[in-house]
Coordinates of C-alpha atoms in Angstrom, one line a residue:
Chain P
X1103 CA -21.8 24.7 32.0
X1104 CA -25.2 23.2 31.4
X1105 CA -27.0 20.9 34.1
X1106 CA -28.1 18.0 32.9
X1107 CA -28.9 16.2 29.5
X1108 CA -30.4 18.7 26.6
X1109 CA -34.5 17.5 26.2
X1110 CA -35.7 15.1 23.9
X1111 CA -37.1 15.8 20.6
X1112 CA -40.4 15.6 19.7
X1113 CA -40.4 15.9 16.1
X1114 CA -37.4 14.0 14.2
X1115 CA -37.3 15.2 10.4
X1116 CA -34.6 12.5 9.8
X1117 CA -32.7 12.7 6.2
X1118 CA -33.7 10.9 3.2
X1119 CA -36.7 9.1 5.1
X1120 CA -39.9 10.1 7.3
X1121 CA -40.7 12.7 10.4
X1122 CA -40.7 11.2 13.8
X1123 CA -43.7 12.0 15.6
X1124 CA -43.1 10.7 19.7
X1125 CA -46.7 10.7 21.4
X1126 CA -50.4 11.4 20.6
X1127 CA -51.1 13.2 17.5
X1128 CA -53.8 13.5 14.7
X1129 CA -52.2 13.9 11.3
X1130 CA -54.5 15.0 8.5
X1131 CA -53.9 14.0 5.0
X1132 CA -53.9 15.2 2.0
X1133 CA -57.9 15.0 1.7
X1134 CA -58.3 16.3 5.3
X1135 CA -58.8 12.8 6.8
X1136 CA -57.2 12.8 10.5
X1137 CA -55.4 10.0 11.7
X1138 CA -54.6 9.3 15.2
X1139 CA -50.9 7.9 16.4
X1140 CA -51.3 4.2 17.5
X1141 CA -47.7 3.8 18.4
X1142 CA -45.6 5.5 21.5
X1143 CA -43.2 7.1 18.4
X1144 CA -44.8 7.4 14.9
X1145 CA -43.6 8.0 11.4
X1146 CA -44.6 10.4 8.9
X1147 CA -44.6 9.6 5.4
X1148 CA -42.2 12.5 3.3
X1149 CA -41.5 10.8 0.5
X1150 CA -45.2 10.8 -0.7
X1151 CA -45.2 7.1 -1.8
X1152 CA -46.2 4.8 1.1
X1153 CA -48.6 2.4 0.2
X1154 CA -49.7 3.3 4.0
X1155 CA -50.3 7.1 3.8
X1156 CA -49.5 9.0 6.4
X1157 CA -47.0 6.6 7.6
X1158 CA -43.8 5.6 6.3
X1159 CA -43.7 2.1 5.1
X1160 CA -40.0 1.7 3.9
X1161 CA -41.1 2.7 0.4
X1162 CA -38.2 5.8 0.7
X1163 CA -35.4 3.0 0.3
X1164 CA -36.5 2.0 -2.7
X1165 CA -36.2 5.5 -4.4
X1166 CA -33.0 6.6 -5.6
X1167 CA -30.8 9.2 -3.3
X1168 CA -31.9 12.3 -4.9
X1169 CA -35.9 11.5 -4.8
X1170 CA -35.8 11.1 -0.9
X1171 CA -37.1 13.6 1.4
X1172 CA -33.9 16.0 2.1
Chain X
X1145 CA -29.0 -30.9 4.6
X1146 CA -27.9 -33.9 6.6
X1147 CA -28.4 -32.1 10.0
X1148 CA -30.1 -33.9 12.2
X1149 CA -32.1 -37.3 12.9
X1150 CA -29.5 -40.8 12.1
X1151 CA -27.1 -39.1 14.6
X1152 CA -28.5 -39.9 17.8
X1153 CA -29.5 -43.4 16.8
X1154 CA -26.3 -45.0 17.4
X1155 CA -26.2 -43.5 21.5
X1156 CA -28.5 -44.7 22.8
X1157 CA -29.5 -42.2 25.4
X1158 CA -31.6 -43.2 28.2
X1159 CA -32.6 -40.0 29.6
X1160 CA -35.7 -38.5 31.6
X1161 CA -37.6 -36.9 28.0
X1162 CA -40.6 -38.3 26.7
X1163 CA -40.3 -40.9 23.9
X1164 CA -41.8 -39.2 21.5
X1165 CA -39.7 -36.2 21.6
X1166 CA -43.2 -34.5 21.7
X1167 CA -44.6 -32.6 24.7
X1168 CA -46.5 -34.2 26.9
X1169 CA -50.2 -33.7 27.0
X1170 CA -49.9 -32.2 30.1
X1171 CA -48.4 -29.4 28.6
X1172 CA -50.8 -28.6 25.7
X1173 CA -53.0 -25.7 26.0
X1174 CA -50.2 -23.3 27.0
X1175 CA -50.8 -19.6 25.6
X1176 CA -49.0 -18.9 22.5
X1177 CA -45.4 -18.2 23.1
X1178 CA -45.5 -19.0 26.7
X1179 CA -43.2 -21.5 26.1
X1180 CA -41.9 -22.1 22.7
X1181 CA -39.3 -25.2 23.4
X1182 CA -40.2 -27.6 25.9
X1183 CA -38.1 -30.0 25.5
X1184 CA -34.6 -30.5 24.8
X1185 CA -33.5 -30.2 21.2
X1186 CA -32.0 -33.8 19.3
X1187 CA -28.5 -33.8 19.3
X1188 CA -26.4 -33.2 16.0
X1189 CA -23.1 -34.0 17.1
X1190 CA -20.5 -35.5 20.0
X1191 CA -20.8 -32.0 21.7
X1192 CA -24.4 -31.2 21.6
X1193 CA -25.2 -34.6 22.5
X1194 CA -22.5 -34.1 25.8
X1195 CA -24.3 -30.7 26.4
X1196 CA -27.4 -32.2 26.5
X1197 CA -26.7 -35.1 28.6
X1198 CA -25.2 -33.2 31.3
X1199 CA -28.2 -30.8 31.3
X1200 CA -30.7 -33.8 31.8
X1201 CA -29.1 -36.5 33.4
X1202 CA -26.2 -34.5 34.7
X1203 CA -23.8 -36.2 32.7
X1204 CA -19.9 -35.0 33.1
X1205 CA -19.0 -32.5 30.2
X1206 CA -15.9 -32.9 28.5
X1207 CA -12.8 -31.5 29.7
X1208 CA -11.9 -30.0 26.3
X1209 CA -15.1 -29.4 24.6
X1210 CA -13.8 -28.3 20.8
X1211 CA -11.9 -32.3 21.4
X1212 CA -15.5 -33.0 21.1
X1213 CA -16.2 -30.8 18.6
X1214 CA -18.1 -32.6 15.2
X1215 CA -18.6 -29.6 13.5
X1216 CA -19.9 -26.1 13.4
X1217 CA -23.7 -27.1 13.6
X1218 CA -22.4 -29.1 16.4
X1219 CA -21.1 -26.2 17.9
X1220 CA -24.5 -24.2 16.7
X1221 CA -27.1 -26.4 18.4
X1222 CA -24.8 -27.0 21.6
X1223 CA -24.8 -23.1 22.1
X1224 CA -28.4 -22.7 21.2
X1225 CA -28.8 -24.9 23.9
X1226 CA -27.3 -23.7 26.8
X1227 CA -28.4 -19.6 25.6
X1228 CA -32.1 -21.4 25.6
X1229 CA -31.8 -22.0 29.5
X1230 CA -31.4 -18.0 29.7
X1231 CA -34.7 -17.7 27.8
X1232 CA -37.6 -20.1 28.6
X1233 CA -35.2 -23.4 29.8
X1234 CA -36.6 -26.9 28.9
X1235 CA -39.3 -28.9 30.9
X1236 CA -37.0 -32.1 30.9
X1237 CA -33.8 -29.6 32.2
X1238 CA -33.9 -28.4 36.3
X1239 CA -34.0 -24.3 35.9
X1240 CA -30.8 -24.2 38.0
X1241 CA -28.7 -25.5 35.1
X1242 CA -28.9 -22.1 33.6
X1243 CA -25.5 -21.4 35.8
X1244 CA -24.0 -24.4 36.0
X1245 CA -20.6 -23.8 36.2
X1246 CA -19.3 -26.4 34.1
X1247 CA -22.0 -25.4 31.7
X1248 CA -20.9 -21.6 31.7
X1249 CA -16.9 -23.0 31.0
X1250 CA -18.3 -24.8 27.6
X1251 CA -20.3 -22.0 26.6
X1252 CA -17.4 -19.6 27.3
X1253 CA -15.3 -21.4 25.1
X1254 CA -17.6 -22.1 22.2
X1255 CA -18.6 -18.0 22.4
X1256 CA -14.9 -17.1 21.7
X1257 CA -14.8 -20.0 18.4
X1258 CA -18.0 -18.1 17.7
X1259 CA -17.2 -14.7 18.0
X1260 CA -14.0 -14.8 16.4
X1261 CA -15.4 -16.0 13.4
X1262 CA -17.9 -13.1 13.2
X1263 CA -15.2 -10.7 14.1
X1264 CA -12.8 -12.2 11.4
X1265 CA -15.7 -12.1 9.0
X1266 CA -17.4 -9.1 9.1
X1267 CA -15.5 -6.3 11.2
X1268 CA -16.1 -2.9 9.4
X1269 CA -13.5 -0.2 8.3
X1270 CA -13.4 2.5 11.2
X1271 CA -15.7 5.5 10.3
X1272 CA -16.5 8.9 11.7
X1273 CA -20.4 8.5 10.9
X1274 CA -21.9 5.8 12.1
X1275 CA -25.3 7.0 11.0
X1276 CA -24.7 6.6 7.7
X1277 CA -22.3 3.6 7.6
X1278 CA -25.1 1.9 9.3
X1279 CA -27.7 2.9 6.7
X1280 CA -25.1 1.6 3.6
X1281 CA -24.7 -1.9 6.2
X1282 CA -28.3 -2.4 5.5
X1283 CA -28.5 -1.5 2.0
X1284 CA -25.9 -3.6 1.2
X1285 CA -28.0 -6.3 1.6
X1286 CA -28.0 -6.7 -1.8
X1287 CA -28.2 -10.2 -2.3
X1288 CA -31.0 -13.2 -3.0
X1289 CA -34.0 -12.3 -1.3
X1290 CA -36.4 -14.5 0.6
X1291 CA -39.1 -11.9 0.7
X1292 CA -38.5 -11.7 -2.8
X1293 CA -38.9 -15.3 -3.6
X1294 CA -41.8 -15.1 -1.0
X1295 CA -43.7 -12.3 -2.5
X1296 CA -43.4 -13.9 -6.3
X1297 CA -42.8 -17.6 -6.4
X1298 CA -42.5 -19.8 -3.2
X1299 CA -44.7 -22.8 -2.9
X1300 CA -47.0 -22.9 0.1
X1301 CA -44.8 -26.0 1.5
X1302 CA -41.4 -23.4 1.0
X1303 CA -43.3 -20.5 2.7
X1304 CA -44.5 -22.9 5.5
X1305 CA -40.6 -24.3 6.3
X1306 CA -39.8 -20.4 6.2
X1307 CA -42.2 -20.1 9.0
X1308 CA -41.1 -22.8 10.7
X1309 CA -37.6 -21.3 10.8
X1310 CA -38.1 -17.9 11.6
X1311 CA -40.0 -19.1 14.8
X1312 CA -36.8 -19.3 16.1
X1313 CA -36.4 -16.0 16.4
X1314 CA -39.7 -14.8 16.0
X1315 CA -41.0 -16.6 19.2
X1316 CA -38.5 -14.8 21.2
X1317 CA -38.5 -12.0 19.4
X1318 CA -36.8 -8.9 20.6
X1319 CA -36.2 -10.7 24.1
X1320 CA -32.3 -10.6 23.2
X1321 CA -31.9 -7.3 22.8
X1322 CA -33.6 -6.2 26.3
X1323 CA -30.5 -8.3 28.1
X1324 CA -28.8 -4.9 26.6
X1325 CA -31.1 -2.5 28.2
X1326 CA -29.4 -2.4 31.9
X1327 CA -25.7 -1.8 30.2
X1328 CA -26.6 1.6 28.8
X1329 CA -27.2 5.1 30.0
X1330 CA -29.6 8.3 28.9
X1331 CA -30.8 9.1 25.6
X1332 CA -29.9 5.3 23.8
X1333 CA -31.4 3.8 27.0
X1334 CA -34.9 5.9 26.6
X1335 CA -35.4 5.5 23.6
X1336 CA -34.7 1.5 23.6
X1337 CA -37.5 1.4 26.1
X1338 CA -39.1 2.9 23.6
X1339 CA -38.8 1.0 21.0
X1340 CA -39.0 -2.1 22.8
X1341 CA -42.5 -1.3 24.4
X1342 CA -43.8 -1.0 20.7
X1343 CA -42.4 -4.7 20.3
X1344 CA -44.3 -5.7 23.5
X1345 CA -47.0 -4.7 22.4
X1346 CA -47.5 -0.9 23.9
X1347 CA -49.3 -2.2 27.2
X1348 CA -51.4 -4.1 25.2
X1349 CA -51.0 -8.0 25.3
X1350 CA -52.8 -8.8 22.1
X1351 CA -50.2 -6.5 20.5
X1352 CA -47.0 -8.3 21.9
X1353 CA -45.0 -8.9 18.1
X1354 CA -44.0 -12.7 19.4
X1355 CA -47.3 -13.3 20.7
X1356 CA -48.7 -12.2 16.8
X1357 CA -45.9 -14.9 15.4
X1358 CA -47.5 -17.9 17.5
X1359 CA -51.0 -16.6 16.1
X1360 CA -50.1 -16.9 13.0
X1361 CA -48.1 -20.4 13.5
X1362 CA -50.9 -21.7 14.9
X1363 CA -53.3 -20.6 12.5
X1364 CA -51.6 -22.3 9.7
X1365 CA -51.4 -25.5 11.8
X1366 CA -48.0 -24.9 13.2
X1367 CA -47.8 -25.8 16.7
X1368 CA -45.7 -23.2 18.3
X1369 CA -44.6 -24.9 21.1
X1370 CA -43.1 -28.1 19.1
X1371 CA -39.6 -29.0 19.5
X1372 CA -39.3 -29.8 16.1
X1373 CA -39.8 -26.0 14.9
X1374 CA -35.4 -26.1 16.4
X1375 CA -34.7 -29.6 15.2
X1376 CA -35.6 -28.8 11.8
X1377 CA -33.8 -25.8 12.1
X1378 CA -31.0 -25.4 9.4
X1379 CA -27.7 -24.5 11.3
X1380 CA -27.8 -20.7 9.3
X1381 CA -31.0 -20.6 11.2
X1382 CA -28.9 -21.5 15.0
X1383 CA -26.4 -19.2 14.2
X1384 CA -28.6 -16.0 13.8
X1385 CA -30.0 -16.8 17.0
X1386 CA -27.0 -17.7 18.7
X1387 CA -25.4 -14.2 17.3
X1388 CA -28.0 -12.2 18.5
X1389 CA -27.8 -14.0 22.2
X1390 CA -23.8 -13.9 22.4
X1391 CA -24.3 -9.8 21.5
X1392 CA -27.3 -9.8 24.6
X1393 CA -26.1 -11.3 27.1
X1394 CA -22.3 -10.0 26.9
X1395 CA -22.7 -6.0 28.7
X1396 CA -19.0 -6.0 26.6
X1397 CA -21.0 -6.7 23.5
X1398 CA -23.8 -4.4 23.9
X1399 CA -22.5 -2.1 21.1
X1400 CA -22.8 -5.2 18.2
X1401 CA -26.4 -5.9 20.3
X1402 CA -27.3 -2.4 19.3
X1403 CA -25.7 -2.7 15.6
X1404 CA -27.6 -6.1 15.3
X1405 CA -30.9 -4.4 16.2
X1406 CA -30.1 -1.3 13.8
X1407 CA -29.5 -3.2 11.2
X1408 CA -32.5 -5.8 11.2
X1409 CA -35.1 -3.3 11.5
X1410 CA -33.5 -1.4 8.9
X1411 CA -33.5 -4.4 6.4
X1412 CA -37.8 -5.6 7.7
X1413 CA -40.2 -2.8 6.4
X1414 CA -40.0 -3.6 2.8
X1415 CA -39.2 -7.3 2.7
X1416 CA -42.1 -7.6 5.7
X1417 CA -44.8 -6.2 3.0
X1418 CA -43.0 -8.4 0.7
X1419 CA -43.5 -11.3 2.8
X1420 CA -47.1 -10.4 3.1
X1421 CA -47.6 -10.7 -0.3
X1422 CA -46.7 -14.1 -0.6
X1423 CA -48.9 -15.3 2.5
X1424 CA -51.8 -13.3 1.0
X1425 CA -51.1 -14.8 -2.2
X1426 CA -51.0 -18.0 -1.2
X1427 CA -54.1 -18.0 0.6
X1428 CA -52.5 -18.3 4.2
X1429 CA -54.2 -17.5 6.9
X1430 CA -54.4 -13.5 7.6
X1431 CA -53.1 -14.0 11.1
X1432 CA -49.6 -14.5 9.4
X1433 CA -49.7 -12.0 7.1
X1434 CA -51.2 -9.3 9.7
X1435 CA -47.7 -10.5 11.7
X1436 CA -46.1 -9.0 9.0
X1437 CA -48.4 -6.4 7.5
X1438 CA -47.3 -4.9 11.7
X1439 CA -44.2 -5.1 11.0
X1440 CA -44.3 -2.7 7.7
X1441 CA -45.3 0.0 9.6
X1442 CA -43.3 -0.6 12.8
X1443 CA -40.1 -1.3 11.5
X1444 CA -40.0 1.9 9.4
X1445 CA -40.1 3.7 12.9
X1446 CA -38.1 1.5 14.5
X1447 CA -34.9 1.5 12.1
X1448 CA -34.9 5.3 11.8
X1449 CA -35.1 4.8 16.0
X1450 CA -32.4 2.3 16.3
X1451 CA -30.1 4.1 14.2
X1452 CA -30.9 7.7 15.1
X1453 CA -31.4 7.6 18.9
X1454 CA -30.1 4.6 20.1
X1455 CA -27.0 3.7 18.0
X1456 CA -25.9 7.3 17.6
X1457 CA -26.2 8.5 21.3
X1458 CA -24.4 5.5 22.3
X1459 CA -21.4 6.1 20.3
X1460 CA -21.9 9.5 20.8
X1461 CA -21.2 8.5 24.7
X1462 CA -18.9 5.6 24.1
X1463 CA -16.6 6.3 20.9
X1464 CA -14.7 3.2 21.6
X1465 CA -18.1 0.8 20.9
X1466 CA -18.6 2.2 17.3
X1467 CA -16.4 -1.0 15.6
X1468 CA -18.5 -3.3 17.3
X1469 CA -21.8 -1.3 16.5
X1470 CA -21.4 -1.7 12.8
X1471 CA -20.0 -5.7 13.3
X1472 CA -23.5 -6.6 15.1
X1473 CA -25.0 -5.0 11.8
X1474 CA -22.7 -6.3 9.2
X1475 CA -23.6 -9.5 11.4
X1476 CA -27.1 -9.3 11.1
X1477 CA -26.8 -9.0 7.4
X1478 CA -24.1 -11.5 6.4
X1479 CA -26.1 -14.1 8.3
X1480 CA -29.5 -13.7 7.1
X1481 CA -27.5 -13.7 3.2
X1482 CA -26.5 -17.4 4.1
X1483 CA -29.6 -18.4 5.0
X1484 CA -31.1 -17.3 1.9
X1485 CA -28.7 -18.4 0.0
X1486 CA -28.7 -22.3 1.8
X1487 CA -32.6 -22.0 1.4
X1488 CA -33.0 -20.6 -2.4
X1489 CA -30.2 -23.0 -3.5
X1490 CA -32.3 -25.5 -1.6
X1491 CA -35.5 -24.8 -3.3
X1492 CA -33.9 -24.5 -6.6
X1493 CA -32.5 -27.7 -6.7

C-alpha cells in the first residue's frame, strides 16, 4: 500500500467550466498578451466568452450544457 | 415590515447603552470593519428583549425561552445576538458573556427550533454525486433575482437598503466558515485555507473582501459600524446569517458549513457583475462596485474550489456528511430566494 496522501494537482480542467491554475503563472492570450496570476489558485477561461479574458467570469453557466467546455 | 422600532417603547429599559442607540464618539474613527456592531441591537420581541437584558444588565433569562417566544424574528434577532458575541461582541456587553452558561442553554434551544426547520425544509434526496448535485443546487436558483432587478431597474434608494442589508454578512464575510476549518482533515482542509486566504485578502490587507465592503459602505455615506445597518435588517436578512453561524460553529455541522459555502460562491460570479452594473449605472461610487467587480473573478475560482476540492474530498472522507453537505446548499439558496422575494414584493408594491 501507498504512504501517504496522493499530491495535489496543479492544473484542474474541471467539466463544463474553466482550468484551475494553483500558483504563479503567465498566461498568454489569444493576441500573445501575458497575463500574470494575481490569486493563490486562478481560473482559466475555456468557454471563450468571459467578458474577463483569460479568466473565467461565470459566463460558462449561462451557456447551455452542450456549449460548455467538455 | 413591522419589524422593529414601537416594540421596545412600551419596556422601558434602563440599561448601560447610549441614548441614542448611536456609538459614542469615542468610538468613531475605527478602521473599516474593525468593528461592525457596537452596540446592542433594539429588541423585536419578549425574547430578544430578555436576551438582551441579561447580556447588559445581567438580567435573569427565562426558564423556558420559546414561553417567551413572540415570533420567528423574535427568535432571529435573539440568536443573531448571542452568535454576534462569537464574532466582534458589543461595546455595551462584558466579552465574557460569550459563554455564559445560561446564555449557551437559550441558544441551544433556539438552534434546534432553527435547525429543524431548515432540516424539514430543505433536506436533499440522497445521491451518489455530490459534485454534480451541488452544481444543479445552485442552478436551481431559478427564481426572482436581486442582481437582476439591480443590474436593470432598482432606484438608487432600493440599491442603497440592499447595501445596507448585505453588510450583514458582507462585514463578516467569510469569518463563519473559518469556525469550520479546525473540524476537517487533508485535501478539503488545504484547499479551504486556500480559498479562504484569497477572501482575506492573499497577505495583503487592502485586499481583505470585508474590508472592500466597508470601503464601499462608506463611500456611499453608509457608516459601517452603525447599529442600525442590523436594526433595519429584515428578519430573511437574520436568518441567512444566523444559518451560516449555526453551520460554523457546530464541528457536527461542518458538512452543511461546507455545502453553504459551495453553494454561495456558486450562485456570486454572475449576479456579482450583475450587481455591478447597477452600482455603475446608477452612478455609485466605484469603491462598491470594485467590491463586486472582485468578486466576478474570485467567485468563479472559488465555486469550482468549494465544490471540487473541498466538498468532494470531504465526502470523499466522510460519506456520512454528504446529506448535510447539500442541506447547507439547498440552505443557502432557499434563503437568499425569500429575501428576494420579501424585498422585490416590497419594492413592487
Amino acid at each position: 500500500m501507498s504512504q501517504g496522501p496522493e499530491p495535489r494537482p496543479d492544473v484542474i480542467l474541471c467539466p463544463g467550466g474553466p482550468m484551475l491554475l494553483r500558483g504563479d503563472h503567465v498566461v498568454q492570450d489569444a493576441d500573445g498578451v501575458g497575463h500574470a496570476t494575481t490569486r493563490p489558485v486562478s481560473a482559466v477561461c475555456r468557454c471563450l466568452r468571459s467578458a474577463t479574458s483569460p479568466w473565467c467570469d461565470g459566463t460558462h453557466k449561462l451557456l447551455p450544457p452542450e456549449q460548455r467546455p467538455a | 415590515m413591522t419589524s422593529n422600532g414601537d416594540f421596545s417603547s412600551g419596556h422601558p429599559r434602563p440599561t448601560r447603552r447610549a441614548p441614542s442607540g448611536e456609538r459614542p464618539e469615542a468610538f468613531r474613527g475605527r478602521p473599516p470593519g474593525y468593528l461592525s456592531h457596537v452596540l446592542t441591537p433594539k429588541p423585536r420581541g419578549r425574547l430578544s428583549e430578555a436576551v438582551i437584558d441579561h447580556l447588559v444588565d445581567r438580567a435573569p433569562l427565562p426558564a423556558d425561552p420559546l414561553e417567551v417566544l413572540d415570533h420567528d424574528e423574535d427568535l432571529q434577532l435573539a440568536l443573531w445576538t448571542v452568535y454576534e458575541l462569537a464574532y466582534r461582541g458589543f461595546d455595551d456587553v462584558d466579552d465574557a458573556m460569550e459563554w455564559d452558561p445560561d446564555l449557551l442553554r437559550v441558544r441551544r434551544d433556539l438552534e434546534q427550533v432553527f435547525e429543524a426547520e431548515l432540516r424539514a425544509r430543505c433536506t436533499q434526496p440522497e445521491t451518489d454525486d455530490v459534485v454534480t448535485a451541488l452544481f444543479d443546487i445552485a442552478e436551481s436558483d431559478d427564481g426572482p433575482s436581486l442582481a437582476h432587478h439591480v443590474q436593470r431597474k432598482a432606484t438608487k434608494e432600493q440599491v442603497l437598503q440592499l447595501l445596507r442589508m448585505r453588510s450583514v454578512y458582507h462585514l463578516k464575510e467569510a469569518d463563519p466558515t473559518t469556525w469550520t476549518l479546525p473540524r476537517l482533515t487533508g485535501r478539503a482542509r488545504a484547499a479551504l485555507v486556500e480559498l479562504q486566504y484569497d477572501e482575506f485578502g492573499a497577505g495583503r490587507p487592502d485586499r481583505v473582501h470585508q474590508d472592500l465592503f466597508a470601503r464601499g459602505l462608506q463611500a456611499c455615506g453608509i457608516d459601517p459600524a452603525s447599529r442600525r445597518l442590523v436594526d433595519e435588517a429584515p428578519v430573511q436578512v437574520l436568518r441567512q446569517n444566523n444559518a451560516l453561524s449555526l453551520f460554523g460553529l457546530h464541528r457536527r455541522l461542518r458538512g452543511a458549513s461546507l455545502g453553504h459555502l459551495a453553494a454561495f460562491e456558486a450562485t456570486s460570479s454572475v449576479p456579482s457583475r450583475r450587481m455591478a452594473r447597477g452600482i455603475q449605472r446608477l452612478g455609485l461610487p466605484q469603491e462598491m462596485a470594485d467590491y463586486y467587480l472582485e468578486h466576478v473573478e474570485a467567485d468563479a475560482i472559488h465555486e469550482q474550489l468549494a465544490i471540487r476540492e473541498i466538498c468532494a474530498p470531504l465526502v470523499e472522507g466522510e460519506p456520512h456528511l454528504a446529506g448535510d453537505v447539500l442541506l447547507g446548499a439547498a440552505v443557502c439558496v432557499a434563503l437568499e430566494a425569500d429575501l428576494a422575494e420579501h424585498l422585490l414584493e416590497e419594492w413592487s408594491a
